[in-house]
Short mmCIF file of C-alpha atoms and ligand atoms in Angstrom, two decimals:
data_model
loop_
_atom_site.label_atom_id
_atom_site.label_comp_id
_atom_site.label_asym_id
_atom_site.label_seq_id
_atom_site.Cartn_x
_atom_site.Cartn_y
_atom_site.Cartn_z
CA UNK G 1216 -20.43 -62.07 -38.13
CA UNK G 1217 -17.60 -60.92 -35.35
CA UNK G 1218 -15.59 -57.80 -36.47
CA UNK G 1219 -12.49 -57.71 -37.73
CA UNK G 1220 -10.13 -55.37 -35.42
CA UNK G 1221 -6.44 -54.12 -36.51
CA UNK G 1222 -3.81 -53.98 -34.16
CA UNK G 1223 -0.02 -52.88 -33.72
CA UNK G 1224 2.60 -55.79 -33.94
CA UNK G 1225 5.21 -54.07 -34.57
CA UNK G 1226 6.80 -50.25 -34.37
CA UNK G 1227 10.10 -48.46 -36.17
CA UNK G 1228 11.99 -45.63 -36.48
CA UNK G 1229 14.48 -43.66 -38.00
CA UNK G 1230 16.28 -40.72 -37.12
CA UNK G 1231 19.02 -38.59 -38.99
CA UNK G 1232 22.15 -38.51 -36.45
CA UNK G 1233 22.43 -35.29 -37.06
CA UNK G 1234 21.54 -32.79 -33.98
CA UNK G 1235 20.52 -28.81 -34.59
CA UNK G 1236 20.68 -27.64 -31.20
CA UNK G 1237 19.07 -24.14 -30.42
CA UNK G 1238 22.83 -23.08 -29.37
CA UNK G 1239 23.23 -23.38 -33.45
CA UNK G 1240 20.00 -22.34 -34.27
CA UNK G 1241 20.75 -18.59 -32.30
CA UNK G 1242 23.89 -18.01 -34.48
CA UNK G 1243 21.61 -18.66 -37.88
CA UNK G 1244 18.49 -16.19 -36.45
CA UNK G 1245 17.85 -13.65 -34.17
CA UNK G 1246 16.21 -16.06 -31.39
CA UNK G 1247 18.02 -18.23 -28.39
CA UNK G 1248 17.74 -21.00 -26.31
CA UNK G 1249 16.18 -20.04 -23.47
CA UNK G 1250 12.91 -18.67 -25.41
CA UNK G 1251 12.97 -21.57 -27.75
CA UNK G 1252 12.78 -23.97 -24.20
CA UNK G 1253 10.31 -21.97 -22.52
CA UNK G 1254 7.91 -21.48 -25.30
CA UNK G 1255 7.92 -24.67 -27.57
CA UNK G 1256 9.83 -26.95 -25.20
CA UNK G 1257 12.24 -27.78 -27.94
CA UNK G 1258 16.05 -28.09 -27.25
CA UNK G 1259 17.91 -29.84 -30.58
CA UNK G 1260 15.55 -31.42 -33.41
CA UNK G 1261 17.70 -34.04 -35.83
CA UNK G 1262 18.45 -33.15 -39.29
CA UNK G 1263 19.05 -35.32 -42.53
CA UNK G 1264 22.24 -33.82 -44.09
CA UNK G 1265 22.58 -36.47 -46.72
CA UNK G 1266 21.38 -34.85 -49.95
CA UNK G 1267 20.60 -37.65 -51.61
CA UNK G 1268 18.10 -38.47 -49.22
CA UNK G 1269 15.02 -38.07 -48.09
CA UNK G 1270 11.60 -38.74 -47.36
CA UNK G 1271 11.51 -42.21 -48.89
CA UNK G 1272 14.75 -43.37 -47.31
CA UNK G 1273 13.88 -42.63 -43.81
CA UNK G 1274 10.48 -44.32 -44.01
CA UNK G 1275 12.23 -47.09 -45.37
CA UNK G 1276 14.41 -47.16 -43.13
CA UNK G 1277 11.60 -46.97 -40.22
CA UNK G 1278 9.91 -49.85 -42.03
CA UNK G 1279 12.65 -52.11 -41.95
CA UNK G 1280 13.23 -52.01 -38.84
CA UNK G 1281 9.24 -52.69 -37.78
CA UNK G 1282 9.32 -55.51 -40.28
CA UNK G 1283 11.95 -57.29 -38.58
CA UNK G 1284 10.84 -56.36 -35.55
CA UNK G 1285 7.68 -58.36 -36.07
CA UNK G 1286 9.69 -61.12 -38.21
CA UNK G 1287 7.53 -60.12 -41.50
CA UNK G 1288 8.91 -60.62 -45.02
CA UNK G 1289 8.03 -57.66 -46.83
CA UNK G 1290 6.36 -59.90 -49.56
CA UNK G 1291 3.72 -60.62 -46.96
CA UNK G 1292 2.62 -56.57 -46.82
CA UNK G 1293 -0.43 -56.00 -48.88
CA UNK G 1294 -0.72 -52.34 -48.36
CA UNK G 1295 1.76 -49.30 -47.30
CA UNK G 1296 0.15 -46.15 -46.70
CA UNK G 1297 2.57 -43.28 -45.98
CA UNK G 1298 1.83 -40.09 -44.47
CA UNK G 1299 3.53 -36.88 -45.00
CA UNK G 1300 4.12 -33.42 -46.15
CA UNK G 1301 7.67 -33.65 -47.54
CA UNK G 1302 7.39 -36.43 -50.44
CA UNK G 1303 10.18 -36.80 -52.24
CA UNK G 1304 8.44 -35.88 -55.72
CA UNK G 1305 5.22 -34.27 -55.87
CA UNK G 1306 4.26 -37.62 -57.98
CA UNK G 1307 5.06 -40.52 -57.85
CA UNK G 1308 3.69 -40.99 -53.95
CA UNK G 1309 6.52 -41.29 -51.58
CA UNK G 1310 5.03 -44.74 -50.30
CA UNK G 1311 5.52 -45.91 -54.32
CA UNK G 1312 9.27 -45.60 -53.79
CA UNK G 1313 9.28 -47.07 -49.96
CA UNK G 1314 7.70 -50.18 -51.33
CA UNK G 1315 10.38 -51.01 -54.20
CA UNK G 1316 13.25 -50.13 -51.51
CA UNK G 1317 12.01 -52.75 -49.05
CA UNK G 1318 10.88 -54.84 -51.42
CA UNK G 1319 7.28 -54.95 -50.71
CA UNK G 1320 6.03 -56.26 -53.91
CA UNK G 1321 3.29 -57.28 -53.30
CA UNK G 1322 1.55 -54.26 -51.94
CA UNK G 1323 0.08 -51.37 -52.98
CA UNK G 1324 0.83 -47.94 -51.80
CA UNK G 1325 0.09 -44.77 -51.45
CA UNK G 1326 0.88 -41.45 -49.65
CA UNK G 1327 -1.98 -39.56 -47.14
CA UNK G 1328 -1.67 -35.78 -46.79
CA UNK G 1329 -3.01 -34.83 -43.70
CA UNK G 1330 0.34 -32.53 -41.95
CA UNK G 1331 0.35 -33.30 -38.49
CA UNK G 1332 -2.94 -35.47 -38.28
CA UNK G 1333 -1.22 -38.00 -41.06
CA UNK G 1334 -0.36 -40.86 -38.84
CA UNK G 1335 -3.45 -40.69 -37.20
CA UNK G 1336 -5.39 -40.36 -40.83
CA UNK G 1337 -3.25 -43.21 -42.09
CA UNK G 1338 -3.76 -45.34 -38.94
CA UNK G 1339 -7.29 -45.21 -39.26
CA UNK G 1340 -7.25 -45.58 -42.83
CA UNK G 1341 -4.59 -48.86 -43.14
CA UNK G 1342 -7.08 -50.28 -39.82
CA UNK G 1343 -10.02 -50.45 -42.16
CA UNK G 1344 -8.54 -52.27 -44.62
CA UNK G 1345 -8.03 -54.85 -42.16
CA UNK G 1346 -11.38 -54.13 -40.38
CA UNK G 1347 -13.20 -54.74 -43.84
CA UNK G 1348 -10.78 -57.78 -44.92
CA UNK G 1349 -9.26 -56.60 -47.52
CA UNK G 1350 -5.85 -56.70 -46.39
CA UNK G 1351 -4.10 -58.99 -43.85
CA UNK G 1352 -0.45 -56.69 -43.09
CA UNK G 1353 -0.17 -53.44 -43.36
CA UNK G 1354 3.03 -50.80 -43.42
CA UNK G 1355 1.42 -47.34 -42.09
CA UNK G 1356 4.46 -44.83 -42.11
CA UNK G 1357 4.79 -40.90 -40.80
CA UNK G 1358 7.93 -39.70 -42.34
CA UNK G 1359 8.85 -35.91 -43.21
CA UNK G 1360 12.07 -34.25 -44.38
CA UNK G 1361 10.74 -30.79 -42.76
CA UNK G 1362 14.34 -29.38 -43.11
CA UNK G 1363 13.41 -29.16 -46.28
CA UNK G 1364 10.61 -26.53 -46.91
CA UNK G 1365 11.90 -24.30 -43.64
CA UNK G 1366 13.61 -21.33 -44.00
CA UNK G 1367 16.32 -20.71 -42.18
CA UNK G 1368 16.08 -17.18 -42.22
CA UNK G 1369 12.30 -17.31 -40.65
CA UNK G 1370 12.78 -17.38 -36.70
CA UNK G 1371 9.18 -17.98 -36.50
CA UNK G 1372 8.82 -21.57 -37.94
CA UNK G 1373 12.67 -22.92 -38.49
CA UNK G 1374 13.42 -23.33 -34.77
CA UNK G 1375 9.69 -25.85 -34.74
CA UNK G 1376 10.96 -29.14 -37.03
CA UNK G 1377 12.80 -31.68 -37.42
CA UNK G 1378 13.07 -34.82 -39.88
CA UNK G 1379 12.59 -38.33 -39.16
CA UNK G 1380 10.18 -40.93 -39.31
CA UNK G 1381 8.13 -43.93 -37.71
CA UNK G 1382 6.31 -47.24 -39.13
CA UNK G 1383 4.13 -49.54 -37.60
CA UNK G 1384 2.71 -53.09 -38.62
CA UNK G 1385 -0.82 -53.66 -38.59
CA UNK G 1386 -2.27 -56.89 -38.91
CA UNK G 1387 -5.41 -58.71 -37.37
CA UNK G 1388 -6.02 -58.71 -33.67
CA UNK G 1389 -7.17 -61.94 -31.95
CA UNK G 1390 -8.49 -60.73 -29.01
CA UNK G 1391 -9.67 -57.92 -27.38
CA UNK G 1392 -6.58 -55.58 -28.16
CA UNK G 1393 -6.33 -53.40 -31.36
CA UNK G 1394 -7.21 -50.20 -32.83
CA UNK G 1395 -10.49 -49.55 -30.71
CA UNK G 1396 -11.45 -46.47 -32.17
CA UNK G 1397 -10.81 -42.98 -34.06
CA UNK G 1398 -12.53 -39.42 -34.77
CA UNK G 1399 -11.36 -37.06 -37.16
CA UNK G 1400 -11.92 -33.61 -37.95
CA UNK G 1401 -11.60 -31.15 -41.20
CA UNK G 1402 -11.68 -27.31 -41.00
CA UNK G 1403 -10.19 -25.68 -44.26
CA UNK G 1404 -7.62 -23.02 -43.56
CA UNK G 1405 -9.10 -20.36 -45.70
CA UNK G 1406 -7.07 -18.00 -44.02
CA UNK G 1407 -3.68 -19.68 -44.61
CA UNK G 1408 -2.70 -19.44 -41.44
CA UNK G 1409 0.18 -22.67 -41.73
CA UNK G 1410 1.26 -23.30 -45.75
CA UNK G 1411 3.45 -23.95 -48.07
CA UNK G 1412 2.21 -20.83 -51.02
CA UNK G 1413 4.03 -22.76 -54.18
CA UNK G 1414 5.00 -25.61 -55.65
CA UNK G 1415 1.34 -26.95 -56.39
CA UNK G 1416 -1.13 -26.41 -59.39
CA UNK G 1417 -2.24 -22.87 -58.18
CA UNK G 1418 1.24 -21.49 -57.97
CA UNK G 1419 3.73 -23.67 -59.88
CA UNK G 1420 7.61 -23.01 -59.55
CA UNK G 1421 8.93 -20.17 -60.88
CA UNK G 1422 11.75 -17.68 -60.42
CA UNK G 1423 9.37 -15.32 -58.57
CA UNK G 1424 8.10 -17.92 -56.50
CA UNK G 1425 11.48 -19.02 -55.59
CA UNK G 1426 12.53 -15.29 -55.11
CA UNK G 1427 9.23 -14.73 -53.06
CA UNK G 1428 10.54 -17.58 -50.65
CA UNK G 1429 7.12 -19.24 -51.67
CA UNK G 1430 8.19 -22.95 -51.24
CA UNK G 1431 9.01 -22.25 -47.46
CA UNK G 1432 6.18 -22.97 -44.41
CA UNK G 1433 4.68 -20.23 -43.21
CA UNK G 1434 2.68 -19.88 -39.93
CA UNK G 1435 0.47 -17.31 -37.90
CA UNK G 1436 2.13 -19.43 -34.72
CA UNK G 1437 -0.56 -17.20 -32.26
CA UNK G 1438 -3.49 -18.45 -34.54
CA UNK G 1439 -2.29 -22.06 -34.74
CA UNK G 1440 -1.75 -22.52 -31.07
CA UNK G 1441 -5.26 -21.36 -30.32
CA UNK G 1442 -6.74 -23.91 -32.50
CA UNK G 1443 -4.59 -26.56 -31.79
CA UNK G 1444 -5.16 -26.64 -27.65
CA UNK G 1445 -8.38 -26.13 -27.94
CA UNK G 1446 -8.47 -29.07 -30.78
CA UNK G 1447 -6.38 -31.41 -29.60
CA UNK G 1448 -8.46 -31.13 -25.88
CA UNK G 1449 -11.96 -31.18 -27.15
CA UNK G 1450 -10.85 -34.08 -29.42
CA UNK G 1451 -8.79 -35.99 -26.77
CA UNK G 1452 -12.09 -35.36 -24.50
CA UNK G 1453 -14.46 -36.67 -27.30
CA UNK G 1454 -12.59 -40.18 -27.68
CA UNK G 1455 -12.45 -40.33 -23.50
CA UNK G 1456 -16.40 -40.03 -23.96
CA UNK G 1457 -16.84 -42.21 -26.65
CA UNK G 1458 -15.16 -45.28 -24.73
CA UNK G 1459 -16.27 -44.51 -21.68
CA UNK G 1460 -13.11 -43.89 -20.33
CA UNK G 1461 -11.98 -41.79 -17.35
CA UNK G 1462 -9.13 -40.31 -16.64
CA UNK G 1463 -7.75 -42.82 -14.90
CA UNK G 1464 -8.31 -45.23 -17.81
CA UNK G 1465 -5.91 -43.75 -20.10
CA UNK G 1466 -2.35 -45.34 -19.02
CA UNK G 1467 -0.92 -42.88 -21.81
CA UNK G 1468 -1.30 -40.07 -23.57
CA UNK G 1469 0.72 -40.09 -26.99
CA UNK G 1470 0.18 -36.21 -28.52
CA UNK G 1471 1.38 -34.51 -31.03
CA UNK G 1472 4.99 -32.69 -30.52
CA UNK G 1473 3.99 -29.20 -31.50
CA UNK G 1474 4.40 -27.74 -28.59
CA UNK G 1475 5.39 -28.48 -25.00
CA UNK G 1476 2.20 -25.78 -23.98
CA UNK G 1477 0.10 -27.69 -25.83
CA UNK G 1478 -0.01 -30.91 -24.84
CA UNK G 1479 0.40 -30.02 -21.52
CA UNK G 1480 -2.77 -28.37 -21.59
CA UNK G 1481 -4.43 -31.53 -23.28
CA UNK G 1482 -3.12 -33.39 -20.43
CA UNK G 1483 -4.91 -31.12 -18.09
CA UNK G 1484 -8.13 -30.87 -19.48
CA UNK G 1485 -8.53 -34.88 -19.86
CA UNK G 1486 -7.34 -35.07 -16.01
CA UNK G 1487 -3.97 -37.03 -17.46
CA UNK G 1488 -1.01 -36.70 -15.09
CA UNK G 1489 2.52 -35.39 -16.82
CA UNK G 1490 3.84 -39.37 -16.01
CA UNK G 1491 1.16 -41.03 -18.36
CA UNK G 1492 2.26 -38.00 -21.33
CA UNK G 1493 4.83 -39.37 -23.61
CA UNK G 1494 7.04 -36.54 -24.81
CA UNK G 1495 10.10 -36.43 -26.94
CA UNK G 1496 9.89 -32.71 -28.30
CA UNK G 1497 12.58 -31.84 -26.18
CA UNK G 1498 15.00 -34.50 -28.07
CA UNK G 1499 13.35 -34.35 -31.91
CA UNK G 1500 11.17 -30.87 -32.51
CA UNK G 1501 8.18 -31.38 -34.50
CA UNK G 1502 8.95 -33.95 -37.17
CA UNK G 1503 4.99 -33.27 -38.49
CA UNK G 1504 3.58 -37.16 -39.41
CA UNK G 1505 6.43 -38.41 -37.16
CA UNK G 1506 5.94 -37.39 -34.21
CA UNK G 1507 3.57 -40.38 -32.94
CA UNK G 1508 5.02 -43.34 -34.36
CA UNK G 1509 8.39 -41.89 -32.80
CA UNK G 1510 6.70 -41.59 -29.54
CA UNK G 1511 5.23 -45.32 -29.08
CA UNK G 1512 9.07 -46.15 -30.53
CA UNK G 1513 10.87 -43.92 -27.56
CA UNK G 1514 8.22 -46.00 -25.06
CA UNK G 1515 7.22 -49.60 -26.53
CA UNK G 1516 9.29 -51.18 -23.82
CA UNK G 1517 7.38 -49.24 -21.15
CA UNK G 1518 4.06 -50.35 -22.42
CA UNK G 1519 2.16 -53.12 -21.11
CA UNK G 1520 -0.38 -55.53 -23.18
CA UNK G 1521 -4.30 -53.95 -22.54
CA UNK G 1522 -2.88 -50.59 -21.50
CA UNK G 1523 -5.08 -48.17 -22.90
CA UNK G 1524 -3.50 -45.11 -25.52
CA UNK G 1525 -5.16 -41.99 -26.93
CA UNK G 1526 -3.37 -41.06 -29.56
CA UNK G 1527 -3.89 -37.38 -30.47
CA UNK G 1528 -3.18 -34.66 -32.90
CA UNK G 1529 -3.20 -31.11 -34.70
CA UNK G 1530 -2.05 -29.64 -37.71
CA UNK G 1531 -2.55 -28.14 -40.94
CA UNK G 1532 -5.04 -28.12 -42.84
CA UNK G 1533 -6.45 -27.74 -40.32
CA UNK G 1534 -6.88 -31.11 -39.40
CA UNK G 1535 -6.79 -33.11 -36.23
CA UNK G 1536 -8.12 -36.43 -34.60
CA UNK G 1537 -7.57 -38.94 -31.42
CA UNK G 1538 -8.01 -42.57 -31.62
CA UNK G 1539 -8.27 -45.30 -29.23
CA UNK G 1540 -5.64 -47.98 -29.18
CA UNK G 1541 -5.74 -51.16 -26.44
CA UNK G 1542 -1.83 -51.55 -26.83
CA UNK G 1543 -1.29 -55.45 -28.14
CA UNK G 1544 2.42 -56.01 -27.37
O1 UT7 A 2332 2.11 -28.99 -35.72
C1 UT7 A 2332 1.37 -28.15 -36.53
C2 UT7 A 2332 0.66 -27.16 -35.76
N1 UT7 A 2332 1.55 -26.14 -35.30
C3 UT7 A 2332 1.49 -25.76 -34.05
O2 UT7 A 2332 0.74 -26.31 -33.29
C4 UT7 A 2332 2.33 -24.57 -33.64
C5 UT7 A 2332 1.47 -23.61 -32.86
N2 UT7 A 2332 2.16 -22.40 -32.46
C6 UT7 A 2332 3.14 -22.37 -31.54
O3 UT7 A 2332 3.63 -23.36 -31.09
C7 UT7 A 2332 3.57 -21.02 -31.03
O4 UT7 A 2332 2.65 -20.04 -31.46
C8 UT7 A 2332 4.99 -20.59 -31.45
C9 UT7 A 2332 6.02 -21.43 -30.74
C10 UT7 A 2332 5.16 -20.72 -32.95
C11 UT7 A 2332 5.24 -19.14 -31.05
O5 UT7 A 2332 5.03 -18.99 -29.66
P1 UT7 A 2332 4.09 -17.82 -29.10
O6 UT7 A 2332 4.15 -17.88 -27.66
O7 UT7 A 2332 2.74 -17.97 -29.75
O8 UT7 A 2332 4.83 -16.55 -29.60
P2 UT7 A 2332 4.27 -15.38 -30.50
O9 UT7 A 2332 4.14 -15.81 -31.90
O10 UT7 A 2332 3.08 -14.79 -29.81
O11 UT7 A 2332 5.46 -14.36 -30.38
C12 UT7 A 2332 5.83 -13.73 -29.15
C13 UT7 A 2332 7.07 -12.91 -29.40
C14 UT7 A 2332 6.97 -12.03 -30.62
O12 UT7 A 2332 7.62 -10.82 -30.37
P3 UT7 A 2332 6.77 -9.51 -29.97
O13 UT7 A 2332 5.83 -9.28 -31.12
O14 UT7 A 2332 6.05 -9.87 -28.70
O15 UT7 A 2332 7.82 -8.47 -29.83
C15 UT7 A 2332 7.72 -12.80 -31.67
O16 UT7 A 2332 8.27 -11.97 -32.67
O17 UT7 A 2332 8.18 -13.78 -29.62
C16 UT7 A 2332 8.82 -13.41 -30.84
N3 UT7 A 2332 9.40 -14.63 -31.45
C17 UT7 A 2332 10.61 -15.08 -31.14
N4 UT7 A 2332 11.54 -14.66 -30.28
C18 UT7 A 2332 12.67 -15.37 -30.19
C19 UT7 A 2332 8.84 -15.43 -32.37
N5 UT7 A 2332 9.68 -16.43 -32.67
C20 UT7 A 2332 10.79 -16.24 -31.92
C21 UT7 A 2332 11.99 -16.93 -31.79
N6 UT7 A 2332 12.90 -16.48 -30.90
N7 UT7 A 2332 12.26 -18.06 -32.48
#
């Protein structure tokens, strides 16, 4: 019996127009640009103003635009899986809501919480439902409002995100393209070193938590950025090795935007030249599930049918994974 293998037909965005530049940022805290730059990398980050919307719309938005991309009625998606951090209710899932507003009924959906790792989780997890034939087109979305649980007052995590979103269509590959390959890894957080304290069954809402500043992020940045390098390397490293690939293989690296350190020193262990890196940090901050789908977005016209991708990330949880994609397009 051949194997079914997913692949990528089809990629979109969506990004607020709105730009917070660090120039802003150093009249709300006590930071400025030139540190922001030179330690994250990170010069403006987009922000959705509209306060009516949020999570939902953007990935909606970001669908829409891969479904026409890849000339798919939304009646034809069996499955949207949406990854993120910021839904817009804690219930019903976010991807509940994308699927009524582009009219996806059909499908079912749900949302994946992974942070940073949740395109990747949701990649691999829409891929097997077209690996073991139970769906034919799938919607796999990384959208986050992250302007939304950052405090503004907190120098140490609100100059990191931004909001936006990507989607991507998955559907059968006929040949030797597709989804190759993925590895994921789990390491609770026991130490709470990058949360959000309230807001979930162990510590509800209430005035104190709201008083506390308890619905905010907070990260030990120093802690974080040890595991992730050393993560996102020894995964990026593991997938090399599990496809035989060298460095010279990999026509691009699409990481994480964390930070600019970071995947610069991912790059380097894996041998990858800075040309074959796709970064957008600079431009968009760290928009969390985003950041990938945004990426292949910023470069689908640059990439070439049979190049080869490792995809790669970090983030809470902890989480983190790489998988192998032999671009299709
Ligand atoms: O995507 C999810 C996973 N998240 C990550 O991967 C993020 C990982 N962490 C990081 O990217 C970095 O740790 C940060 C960018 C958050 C911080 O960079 P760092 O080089 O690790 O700085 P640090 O936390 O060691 O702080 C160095 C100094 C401190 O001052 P002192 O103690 O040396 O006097 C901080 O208080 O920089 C200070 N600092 C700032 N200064 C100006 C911290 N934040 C700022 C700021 N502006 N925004």
């Amino acid at each position: 019996m051949s194997i079914k293998r997913a692949k990528i037909s089809a990629v979109g965005h969506y990004l607020p127009e709105y730009r917070l530049t660090n120039f802003e940022l150093e009249k709300m805290v006590d930071t400025n640009d030139e540190w922001i730059r030179t330690r994250t990398g990170i010069s403006e980050r987009r922000i959705l103003k509209d306060p009516d919307k949020a999570t939902a719309f953007m990935g909606a938005e970001a669908a829409k635009e891969a479904l026409e991309e890849a000339s798919v009625d939304p009646l034809e998606i069996d499955l949207v899986v949406l990854a993120t951090v910021t839904p817009d209710y804690l219930f019903p899932a976010t991807a509940c809501l994308v699927q009524e507003m582009i009219g996806a009924k059909n499908a079912f959906a749900f949302d994946l919480s992974a942070a940073c790792s949740g395109f990747l989780y949701a990649l691999s997890t829409g891929a097997s439902f077209i690996e073991a034939g139970n769906a034919k087109k799938v919607l796999v979305i990384g959208a986050d409002k992250m302007s939304s649980i950052l405090d503004y007052t907190d120098r140490n995590t609100c100059i990191l995100f931004g909001d936006g979103a990507g989607a991507v269509i998955l559907e059968e590959s006929d040949d030797d393209t597709g989804i190759i390959n993925s590895i994921h890894h789990t390491e609770g957080d026991t130490n709470c070193s990058l949360y959000q304290h309230a807001g979930g069954s162990l510590n509800p809402a209430t005035a104190e938590t709201v008083a506390a500043r308890q619905h905010y992020i907070t990260q030990d940045g120093r802690a974080v950025f040890k595991k992730a390098t050393m993560g996102m390397a020894d995964v990026s490293l593991e997938i090399m090795k599990k496809n035989n690939l060298t460095a010279d293989d990999v026509d691009w690296l699409v990481p994480h935007q964390a930070n600019l350190r970071i995947i610069e020193a991912t790059a380097n262990r894996m041998g990858v030249t800075s040309d074959k890196v796709m970064i957008n940090i600079n431009k968009y901050g760290n928009t969390t599930a985003g950041t990938i789908p945004l990426c292949l977005y910023d470069w689908k016209n640059k990439l070439n049918k049979g190049d080869n991708l490792v995809l790669a990330a970090f983030g809470g949880g902890f989480t983190w994974g790489a998988t192998y994609v032999k671009w299709s397009m």
